[in-house]
Amino acid sequence: MRPRDVLKVSALVAFAALSFGCASSGDMHSMKQMHEQEMQRTQSTADSARATADDALRVANEARAMAAEANARSMATEEKINRMFQKSMMK
């Protein structure tokens, strides 16, 4: 290659490197901002999901307590009915 062609290619490579380098740093800043925003949205969604899960757990625990109480009442009623039946059979 002639020195003149080498100089042209070198200038073109240097220009391209500087152009892409500047664009890349600007793009990096933009990408960093988008990444941070996306992380904030993700964290917000995760916090919301956690709150919903906590509410669901609270409701499930309340339902379990109500079911246990209903079961206890049912068993007590069954015992009363059995005692009444046994008394009526003895008469």
mmCIF file of N, CA, C and O in Angstrom:
data_model
loop_
_atom_site.group_PDB
_atom_site.id
_atom_site.type_symbol
_atom_site.label_atom_id
_atom_site.label_comp_id
_atom_site.label_asym_id
_atom_site.label_seq_id
_atom_site.Cartn_x
_atom_site.Cartn_y
_atom_site.Cartn_z
ATOM 1 N N MET A 1 0.832 -1.179 0.000
ATOM 2 C CA MET A 1 0.000 0.000 0.000
ATOM 3 C C MET A 1 0.870 1.233 0.000
ATOM 4 O O MET A 1 1.936 1.257 0.588
ATOM 5 N N ARG A 2 0.317 2.233 -0.608
ATOM 6 C CA ARG A 2 1.059 3.492 -0.649
ATOM 7 C C ARG A 2 0.873 4.227 0.667
ATOM 8 O O ARG A 2 -0.142 4.072 1.336
ATOM 9 N N PRO A 3 1.817 5.058 1.028
ATOM 10 C CA PRO A 3 1.723 5.808 2.287
ATOM 11 C C PRO A 3 0.464 6.679 2.329
ATOM 12 O O PRO A 3 -0.132 6.867 3.393
ATOM 13 N N ARG A 4 0.080 7.187 1.184
ATOM 14 C CA ARG A 4 -1.118 8.049 1.124
ATOM 15 C C ARG A 4 -2.364 7.227 1.462
ATOM 16 O O ARG A 4 -3.241 7.695 2.196
ATOM 17 N N ASP A 5 -2.470 5.994 0.950
ATOM 18 C CA ASP A 5 -3.608 5.127 1.244
ATOM 19 C C ASP A 5 -3.622 4.715 2.718
ATOM 20 O O ASP A 5 -4.675 4.649 3.347
ATOM 21 N N VAL A 6 -2.441 4.435 3.257
ATOM 22 C CA VAL A 6 -2.328 4.074 4.661
ATOM 23 C C VAL A 6 -2.806 5.231 5.524
ATOM 24 O O VAL A 6 -3.517 5.026 6.517
ATOM 25 N N LEU A 7 -2.448 6.443 5.167
ATOM 26 C CA LEU A 7 -2.866 7.626 5.911
ATOM 27 C C LEU A 7 -4.385 7.788 5.854
ATOM 28 O O LEU A 7 -5.023 8.073 6.869
ATOM 29 N N LYS A 8 -4.973 7.581 4.679
ATOM 30 C CA LYS A 8 -6.435 7.697 4.538
ATOM 31 C C LYS A 8 -7.145 6.631 5.398
ATOM 32 O O LYS A 8 -8.103 6.935 6.097
ATOM 33 N N VAL A 9 -6.669 5.399 5.309
ATOM 34 C CA VAL A 9 -7.278 4.315 6.084
ATOM 35 C C VAL A 9 -7.121 4.592 7.574
ATOM 36 O O VAL A 9 -8.054 4.413 8.363
ATOM 37 N N SER A 10 -5.938 5.060 7.978
ATOM 38 C CA SER A 10 -5.705 5.375 9.389
ATOM 39 C C SER A 10 -6.632 6.481 9.861
ATOM 40 O O SER A 10 -7.190 6.412 10.959
ATOM 41 N N ALA A 11 -6.807 7.511 9.044
ATOM 42 C CA ALA A 11 -7.703 8.609 9.401
ATOM 43 C C ALA A 11 -9.137 8.111 9.505
ATOM 44 O O ALA A 11 -9.884 8.490 10.418
ATOM 45 N N LEU A 12 -9.546 7.264 8.581
ATOM 46 C CA LEU A 12 -10.900 6.712 8.594
ATOM 47 C C LEU A 12 -11.115 5.852 9.842
ATOM 48 O O LEU A 12 -12.148 5.959 10.504
ATOM 49 N N VAL A 13 -10.150 5.032 10.181
ATOM 50 C CA VAL A 13 -10.249 4.175 11.373
ATOM 51 C C VAL A 13 -10.303 5.034 12.634
ATOM 52 O O VAL A 13 -11.101 4.785 13.538
ATOM 53 N N ALA A 14 -9.466 6.068 12.696
ATOM 54 C CA ALA A 14 -9.458 6.952 13.862
ATOM 55 C C ALA A 14 -10.790 7.673 13.995
ATOM 56 O O ALA A 14 -11.352 7.781 15.094
ATOM 57 N N PHE A 15 -11.346 8.157 12.891
ATOM 58 C CA PHE A 15 -12.637 8.848 12.910
ATOM 59 C C PHE A 15 -13.745 7.900 13.364
ATOM 60 O O PHE A 15 -14.586 8.253 14.187
ATOM 61 N N ALA A 16 -13.719 6.691 12.820
ATOM 62 C CA ALA A 16 -14.741 5.707 13.190
ATOM 63 C C ALA A 16 -14.635 5.357 14.671
ATOM 64 O O ALA A 16 -15.649 5.253 15.374
ATOM 65 N N ALA A 17 -13.415 5.178 15.151
ATOM 66 C CA ALA A 17 -13.215 4.826 16.557
ATOM 67 C C ALA A 17 -13.716 5.944 17.466
ATOM 68 O O ALA A 17 -14.385 5.688 18.467
ATOM 69 N N LEU A 18 -13.393 7.180 17.115
ATOM 70 C CA LEU A 18 -13.867 8.309 17.927
ATOM 71 C C LEU A 18 -15.375 8.447 17.849
ATOM 72 O O LEU A 18 -16.037 8.724 18.853
ATOM 73 N N SER A 19 -15.925 8.274 16.679
ATOM 74 C CA SER A 19 -17.380 8.398 16.514
ATOM 75 C C SER A 19 -18.106 7.344 17.327
ATOM 76 O O SER A 19 -19.057 7.642 18.061
ATOM 77 N N PHE A 20 -17.683 6.108 17.178
ATOM 78 C CA PHE A 20 -18.338 5.037 17.911
ATOM 79 C C PHE A 20 -18.047 5.122 19.397
ATOM 80 O O PHE A 20 -18.893 4.785 20.212
ATOM 81 N N GLY A 21 -16.879 5.591 19.749
ATOM 82 C CA GLY A 21 -16.531 5.748 21.156
ATOM 83 C C GLY A 21 -17.414 6.771 21.831
ATOM 84 O O GLY A 21 -17.929 6.547 22.913
ATOM 85 N N CYS A 22 -17.652 7.891 21.198
ATOM 86 C CA CYS A 22 -18.510 8.926 21.776
ATOM 87 C C CYS A 22 -19.946 8.445 21.825
ATOM 88 O O CYS A 22 -20.649 8.642 22.807
ATOM 89 N N ALA A 23 -20.365 7.822 20.764
ATOM 90 C CA ALA A 23 -21.734 7.303 20.748
ATOM 91 C C ALA A 23 -21.889 6.211 21.794
ATOM 92 O O ALA A 23 -22.900 6.131 22.468
ATOM 93 N N SER A 24 -20.870 5.428 21.966
ATOM 94 C CA SER A 24 -20.946 4.341 22.931
ATOM 95 C C SER A 24 -21.046 4.876 24.352
ATOM 96 O O SER A 24 -21.820 4.371 25.147
ATOM 97 N N SER A 25 -20.288 5.905 24.686
ATOM 98 C CA SER A 25 -20.373 6.441 26.048
ATOM 99 C C SER A 25 -21.731 7.094 26.275
ATOM 100 O O SER A 25 -22.304 6.977 27.357
ATOM 101 N N GLY A 26 -22.266 7.751 25.258
ATOM 102 C CA GLY A 26 -23.607 8.316 25.378
ATOM 103 C C GLY A 26 -24.648 7.222 25.492
ATOM 104 O O GLY A 26 -25.590 7.308 26.287
ATOM 105 N N ASP A 27 -24.454 6.179 24.684
ATOM 106 C CA ASP A 27 -25.364 5.038 24.753
ATOM 107 C C ASP A 27 -25.263 4.347 26.103
ATOM 108 O O ASP A 27 -26.268 3.906 26.648
ATOM 109 N N MET A 28 -24.065 4.253 26.625
ATOM 110 C CA MET A 28 -23.876 3.615 27.927
ATOM 111 C C MET A 28 -24.611 4.382 29.017
ATOM 112 O O MET A 28 -25.258 3.784 29.868
ATOM 113 N N HIS A 29 -24.536 5.699 28.971
ATOM 114 C CA HIS A 29 -25.240 6.514 29.960
ATOM 115 C C HIS A 29 -26.747 6.308 29.833
ATOM 116 O O HIS A 29 -27.446 6.129 30.840
ATOM 117 N N SER A 30 -27.230 6.305 28.608
ATOM 118 C CA SER A 30 -28.652 6.083 28.362
ATOM 119 C C SER A 30 -29.080 4.693 28.808
ATOM 120 O O SER A 30 -30.124 4.524 29.437
ATOM 121 N N MET A 31 -28.257 3.705 28.495
ATOM 122 C CA MET A 31 -28.574 2.335 28.892
ATOM 123 C C MET A 31 -28.549 2.181 30.410
ATOM 124 O O MET A 31 -29.371 1.473 30.986
ATOM 125 N N LYS A 32 -27.618 2.877 31.060
ATOM 126 C CA LYS A 32 -27.539 2.821 32.517
ATOM 127 C C LYS A 32 -28.804 3.397 33.134
ATOM 128 O O LYS A 32 -29.365 2.827 34.068
ATOM 129 N N GLN A 33 -29.281 4.518 32.597
ATOM 130 C CA GLN A 33 -30.514 5.123 33.105
ATOM 131 C C GLN A 33 -31.704 4.184 32.890
ATOM 132 O O GLN A 33 -32.527 4.013 33.792
ATOM 133 N N MET A 34 -31.789 3.593 31.706
ATOM 134 C CA MET A 34 -32.886 2.670 31.430
ATOM 135 C C MET A 34 -32.810 1.460 32.359
ATOM 136 O O MET A 34 -33.831 0.990 32.869
ATOM 137 N N HIS A 35 -31.593 0.983 32.586
ATOM 138 C CA HIS A 35 -31.405 -0.160 33.478
ATOM 139 C C HIS A 35 -31.846 0.186 34.902
ATOM 140 O O HIS A 35 -32.529 -0.604 35.558
ATOM 141 N N GLU A 36 -31.484 1.355 35.379
ATOM 142 C CA GLU A 36 -31.873 1.779 36.724
ATOM 143 C C GLU A 36 -33.380 1.927 36.835
ATOM 144 O O GLU A 36 -33.982 1.529 37.840
ATOM 145 N N GLN A 37 -34.012 2.493 35.801
ATOM 146 C CA GLN A 37 -35.469 2.625 35.809
ATOM 147 C C GLN A 37 -36.137 1.255 35.815
ATOM 148 O O GLN A 37 -37.112 1.035 36.532
ATOM 149 N N GLU A 38 -35.608 0.352 35.017
ATOM 150 C CA GLU A 38 -36.168 -1.001 34.961
ATOM 151 C C GLU A 38 -36.000 -1.709 36.300
ATOM 152 O O GLU A 38 -36.909 -2.415 36.749
ATOM 153 N N MET A 39 -34.863 -1.497 36.952
ATOM 154 C CA MET A 39 -34.657 -2.097 38.269
ATOM 155 C C MET A 39 -35.637 -1.529 39.286
ATOM 156 O O MET A 39 -36.154 -2.255 40.133
ATOM 157 N N GLN A 40 -35.907 -0.229 39.214
ATOM 158 C CA GLN A 40 -36.877 0.379 40.127
ATOM 159 C C GLN A 40 -38.270 -0.186 39.892
ATOM 160 O O GLN A 40 -39.002 -0.483 40.848
ATOM 161 N N ARG A 41 -38.647 -0.347 38.616
ATOM 162 C CA ARG A 41 -39.958 -0.925 38.308
ATOM 163 C C ARG A 41 -40.030 -2.369 38.798
ATOM 164 O O ARG A 41 -41.047 -2.796 39.359
ATOM 165 N N THR A 42 -38.958 -3.098 38.615
ATOM 166 C CA THR A 42 -38.931 -4.492 39.060
ATOM 167 C C THR A 42 -39.036 -4.570 40.576
ATOM 168 O O THR A 42 -39.780 -5.391 41.113
ATOM 169 N N GLN A 43 -38.312 -3.705 41.268
ATOM 170 C CA GLN A 43 -38.377 -3.688 42.733
ATOM 171 C C GLN A 43 -39.773 -3.315 43.202
ATOM 172 O O GLN A 43 -40.298 -3.903 44.147
ATOM 173 N N SER A 44 -40.390 -2.348 42.538
ATOM 174 C CA SER A 44 -41.750 -1.945 42.885
ATOM 175 C C SER A 44 -42.725 -3.102 42.689
ATOM 176 O O SER A 44 -43.587 -3.350 43.531
ATOM 177 N N THR A 45 -42.563 -3.814 41.585
ATOM 178 C CA THR A 45 -43.427 -4.976 41.321
ATOM 179 C C THR A 45 -43.202 -6.055 42.370
ATOM 180 O O THR A 45 -44.163 -6.664 42.855
ATOM 181 N N ALA A 46 -41.951 -6.283 42.733
ATOM 182 C CA ALA A 46 -41.640 -7.286 43.755
ATOM 183 C C ALA A 46 -42.228 -6.885 45.107
ATOM 184 O O ALA A 46 -42.774 -7.729 45.828
ATOM 185 N N ASP A 47 -42.141 -5.618 45.456
ATOM 186 C CA ASP A 47 -42.713 -5.141 46.717
ATOM 187 C C ASP A 47 -44.226 -5.319 46.723
ATOM 188 O O ASP A 47 -44.816 -5.726 47.727
ATOM 189 N N SER A 48 -44.848 -5.010 45.592
ATOM 190 C CA SER A 48 -46.294 -5.179 45.477
ATOM 191 C C SER A 48 -46.677 -6.649 45.592
ATOM 192 O O SER A 48 -47.643 -7.002 46.272
ATOM 193 N N ALA A 49 -45.907 -7.509 44.948
ATOM 194 C CA ALA A 49 -46.186 -8.949 45.026
ATOM 195 C C ALA A 49 -46.021 -9.455 46.454
ATOM 196 O O ALA A 49 -46.805 -10.280 46.929
ATOM 197 N N ARG A 50 -45.012 -8.960 47.138
ATOM 198 C CA ARG A 50 -44.795 -9.369 48.535
ATOM 199 C C ARG A 50 -45.964 -8.921 49.410
ATOM 200 O O ARG A 50 -46.446 -9.687 50.257
ATOM 201 N N ALA A 51 -46.443 -7.703 49.206
ATOM 202 C CA ALA A 51 -47.578 -7.211 49.989
ATOM 203 C C ALA A 51 -48.820 -8.056 49.711
ATOM 204 O O ALA A 51 -49.563 -8.407 50.640
ATOM 205 N N THR A 52 -49.038 -8.396 48.457
ATOM 206 C CA THR A 52 -50.184 -9.229 48.104
ATOM 207 C C THR A 52 -50.058 -10.614 48.730
ATOM 208 O O THR A 52 -51.032 -11.162 49.256
ATOM 209 N N ALA A 53 -48.866 -11.173 48.703
ATOM 210 C CA ALA A 53 -48.637 -12.491 49.309
ATOM 211 C C ALA A 53 -48.842 -12.437 50.823
ATOM 212 O O ALA A 53 -49.416 -13.363 51.411
ATOM 213 N N ASP A 54 -48.394 -11.364 51.449
ATOM 214 C CA ASP A 54 -48.597 -11.219 52.894
ATOM 215 C C ASP A 54 -50.088 -11.140 53.223
ATOM 216 O O ASP A 54 -50.549 -11.743 54.197
ATOM 217 N N ASP A 55 -50.838 -10.389 52.420
ATOM 218 C CA ASP A 55 -52.295 -10.306 52.623
ATOM 219 C C ASP A 55 -52.942 -11.672 52.429
ATOM 220 O O ASP A 55 -53.829 -12.065 53.201
ATOM 221 N N ALA A 56 -52.522 -12.389 51.404
ATOM 222 C CA ALA A 56 -53.088 -13.718 51.150
ATOM 223 C C ALA A 56 -52.783 -14.665 52.309
ATOM 224 O O ALA A 56 -53.643 -15.453 52.717
ATOM 225 N N LEU A 57 -51.581 -14.588 52.851
ATOM 226 C CA LEU A 57 -51.214 -15.434 53.991
ATOM 227 C C LEU A 57 -52.059 -15.081 55.211
ATOM 228 O O LEU A 57 -52.526 -15.973 55.933
ATOM 229 N N ARG A 58 -52.275 -13.788 55.437
ATOM 230 C CA ARG A 58 -53.096 -13.355 56.569
ATOM 231 C C ARG A 58 -54.516 -13.902 56.427
ATOM 232 O O ARG A 58 -55.079 -14.458 57.370
ATOM 233 N N VAL A 59 -55.100 -13.786 55.242
ATOM 234 C CA VAL A 59 -56.458 -14.277 55.005
ATOM 235 C C VAL A 59 -56.511 -15.797 55.166
ATOM 236 O O VAL A 59 -57.453 -16.334 55.749
ATOM 237 N N ALA A 60 -55.502 -16.493 54.664
ATOM 238 C CA ALA A 60 -55.467 -17.954 54.798
ATOM 239 C C ALA A 60 -55.383 -18.363 56.264
ATOM 240 O O ALA A 60 -56.041 -19.323 56.688
ATOM 241 N N ASN A 61 -54.601 -17.643 57.046
ATOM 242 C CA ASN A 61 -54.496 -17.960 58.475
ATOM 243 C C ASN A 61 -55.815 -17.707 59.194
ATOM 244 O O ASN A 61 -56.212 -18.475 60.072
ATOM 245 N N GLU A 62 -56.503 -16.630 58.818
ATOM 246 C CA GLU A 62 -57.826 -16.359 59.391
ATOM 247 C C GLU A 62 -58.804 -17.467 59.014
ATOM 248 O O GLU A 62 -59.590 -17.932 59.857
ATOM 249 N N ALA A 63 -58.766 -17.900 57.764
ATOM 250 C CA ALA A 63 -59.654 -18.966 57.312
ATOM 251 C C ALA A 63 -59.350 -20.263 58.052
ATOM 252 O O ALA A 63 -60.267 -21.006 58.433
ATOM 253 N N ARG A 64 -58.074 -20.554 58.274
ATOM 254 C CA ARG A 64 -57.691 -21.767 59.008
ATOM 255 C C ARG A 64 -58.231 -21.711 60.438
ATOM 256 O O ARG A 64 -58.750 -22.712 60.952
ATOM 257 N N ALA A 65 -58.123 -20.544 61.074
ATOM 258 C CA ALA A 65 -58.625 -20.405 62.440
ATOM 259 C C ALA A 65 -60.142 -20.582 62.478
ATOM 260 O O ALA A 65 -60.675 -21.251 63.370
ATOM 261 N N MET A 66 -60.830 -20.005 61.500
ATOM 262 C CA MET A 66 -62.293 -20.144 61.442
ATOM 263 C C MET A 66 -62.685 -21.604 61.201
ATOM 264 O O MET A 66 -63.651 -22.103 61.791
ATOM 265 N N ALA A 67 -61.952 -22.287 60.343
ATOM 266 C CA ALA A 67 -62.247 -23.694 60.068
ATOM 267 C C ALA A 67 -62.006 -24.553 61.309
ATOM 268 O O ALA A 67 -62.793 -25.468 61.599
ATOM 269 N N ALA A 68 -60.959 -24.269 62.046
ATOM 270 C CA ALA A 68 -60.673 -25.023 63.270
ATOM 271 C C ALA A 68 -61.787 -24.796 64.292
ATOM 272 O O ALA A 68 -62.233 -25.739 64.960
ATOM 273 N N GLU A 69 -62.256 -23.561 64.411
ATOM 274 C CA GLU A 69 -63.349 -23.252 65.336
ATOM 275 C C GLU A 69 -64.634 -23.966 64.903
ATOM 276 O O GLU A 69 -65.342 -24.551 65.733
ATOM 277 N N ALA A 70 -64.931 -23.926 63.611
ATOM 278 C CA ALA A 70 -66.129 -24.603 63.102
ATOM 279 C C ALA A 70 -66.039 -26.106 63.335
ATOM 280 O O ALA A 70 -67.032 -26.755 63.701
ATOM 281 N N ASN A 71 -64.850 -26.681 63.149
ATOM 282 C CA ASN A 71 -64.666 -28.114 63.388
ATOM 283 C C ASN A 71 -64.884 -28.454 64.854
ATOM 284 O O ASN A 71 -65.521 -29.464 65.175
ATOM 285 N N ALA A 72 -64.357 -27.614 65.724
ATOM 286 C CA ALA A 72 -64.537 -27.859 67.159
ATOM 287 C C ALA A 72 -66.013 -27.788 67.532
ATOM 288 O O ALA A 72 -66.514 -28.634 68.295
ATOM 289 N N ARG A 73 -66.727 -26.817 67.007
ATOM 290 C CA ARG A 73 -68.162 -26.705 67.282
ATOM 291 C C ARG A 73 -68.915 -27.914 66.737
ATOM 292 O O ARG A 73 -69.829 -28.442 67.375
ATOM 293 N N SER A 74 -68.530 -28.344 65.554
ATOM 294 C CA SER A 74 -69.175 -29.504 64.943
ATOM 295 C C SER A 74 -68.972 -30.751 65.787
ATOM 296 O O SER A 74 -69.908 -31.530 66.014
ATOM 297 N N MET A 75 -67.769 -30.939 66.273
ATOM 298 C CA MET A 75 -67.489 -32.114 67.105
ATOM 299 C C MET A 75 -68.257 -32.039 68.425
ATOM 300 O O MET A 75 -68.772 -33.056 68.911
ATOM 301 N N ALA A 76 -68.337 -30.854 69.015
ATOM 302 C CA ALA A 76 -69.087 -30.687 70.259
ATOM 303 C C ALA A 76 -70.569 -30.977 70.031
ATOM 304 O O ALA A 76 -71.218 -31.650 70.852
ATOM 305 N N THR A 77 -71.093 -30.495 68.921
ATOM 306 C CA THR A 77 -72.504 -30.747 68.598
ATOM 307 C C THR A 77 -72.737 -32.237 68.374
ATOM 308 O O THR A 77 -73.749 -32.800 68.823
ATOM 309 N N GLU A 78 -71.824 -32.902 67.716
ATOM 310 C CA GLU A 78 -71.952 -34.338 67.474
ATOM 311 C C GLU A 78 -71.969 -35.108 68.792
ATOM 312 O O GLU A 78 -72.748 -36.042 68.968
ATOM 313 N N GLU A 79 -71.117 -34.694 69.723
ATOM 314 C CA GLU A 79 -71.097 -35.342 71.034
ATOM 315 C C GLU A 79 -72.429 -35.162 71.753
ATOM 316 O O GLU A 79 -72.959 -36.092 72.347
ATOM 317 N N LYS A 80 -72.967 -33.951 71.693
ATOM 318 C CA LYS A 80 -74.258 -33.684 72.345
ATOM 319 C C LYS A 80 -75.351 -34.552 71.730
ATOM 320 O O LYS A 80 -76.170 -35.134 72.434
ATOM 321 N N ILE A 81 -75.361 -34.633 70.409
ATOM 322 C CA ILE A 81 -76.378 -35.439 69.726
ATOM 323 C C ILE A 81 -76.226 -36.908 70.108
ATOM 324 O O ILE A 81 -77.219 -37.601 70.368
ATOM 325 N N ASN A 82 -74.990 -37.400 70.161
ATOM 326 C CA ASN A 82 -74.761 -38.796 70.557
ATOM 327 C C ASN A 82 -75.234 -39.057 71.984
ATOM 328 O O ASN A 82 -75.837 -40.101 72.264
ATOM 329 N N ARG A 83 -74.964 -38.133 72.897
ATOM 330 C CA ARG A 83 -75.426 -38.296 74.283
ATOM 331 C C ARG A 83 -76.943 -38.313 74.346
ATOM 332 O O ARG A 83 -77.548 -39.136 75.044
ATOM 333 N N MET A 84 -77.575 -37.381 73.588
ATOM 334 C CA MET A 84 -79.044 -37.336 73.569
ATOM 335 C C MET A 84 -79.610 -38.641 72.995
ATOM 336 O O MET A 84 -80.605 -39.188 73.490
ATOM 337 N N PHE A 85 -78.969 -39.167 71.964
ATOM 338 C CA PHE A 85 -79.436 -40.413 71.350
ATOM 339 C C PHE A 85 -79.303 -41.573 72.335
ATOM 340 O O PHE A 85 -80.215 -42.398 72.480
ATOM 341 N N GLN A 86 -78.185 -41.619 73.057
ATOM 342 C CA GLN A 86 -77.978 -42.687 74.018
ATOM 343 C C GLN A 86 -79.001 -42.594 75.147
ATOM 344 O O GLN A 86 -79.516 -43.624 75.633
ATOM 345 N N LYS A 87 -79.316 -41.375 75.618
ATOM 346 C CA LYS A 87 -80.317 -41.200 76.662
ATOM 347 C C LYS A 87 -81.677 -41.668 76.181
ATOM 348 O O LYS A 87 -82.425 -42.319 76.918
ATOM 349 N N SER A 88 -81.999 -41.327 74.925
ATOM 350 C CA SER A 88 -83.306 -41.733 74.407
ATOM 351 C C SER A 88 -83.394 -43.249 74.223
ATOM 352 O O SER A 88 -84.464 -43.840 74.342
ATOM 353 N N MET A 89 -82.303 -43.905 73.953
ATOM 354 C CA MET A 89 -82.295 -45.351 73.780
ATOM 355 C C MET A 89 -82.430 -46.064 75.127
ATOM 356 O O MET A 89 -82.950 -47.181 75.201
ATOM 357 N N MET A 90 -81.996 -45.436 76.211
ATOM 358 C CA MET A 90 -82.073 -46.052 77.532
ATOM 359 C C MET A 90 -83.479 -45.983 78.097
ATOM 360 O O MET A 90 -83.814 -46.725 78.981
ATOM 361 N N LYS A 91 -84.295 -45.106 77.613
ATOM 362 C CA LYS A 91 -85.651 -44.957 78.149
ATOM 363 C C LYS A 91 -86.536 -46.068 77.739
ATOM 364 O O LYS A 91 -86.636 -46.871 77.038
#
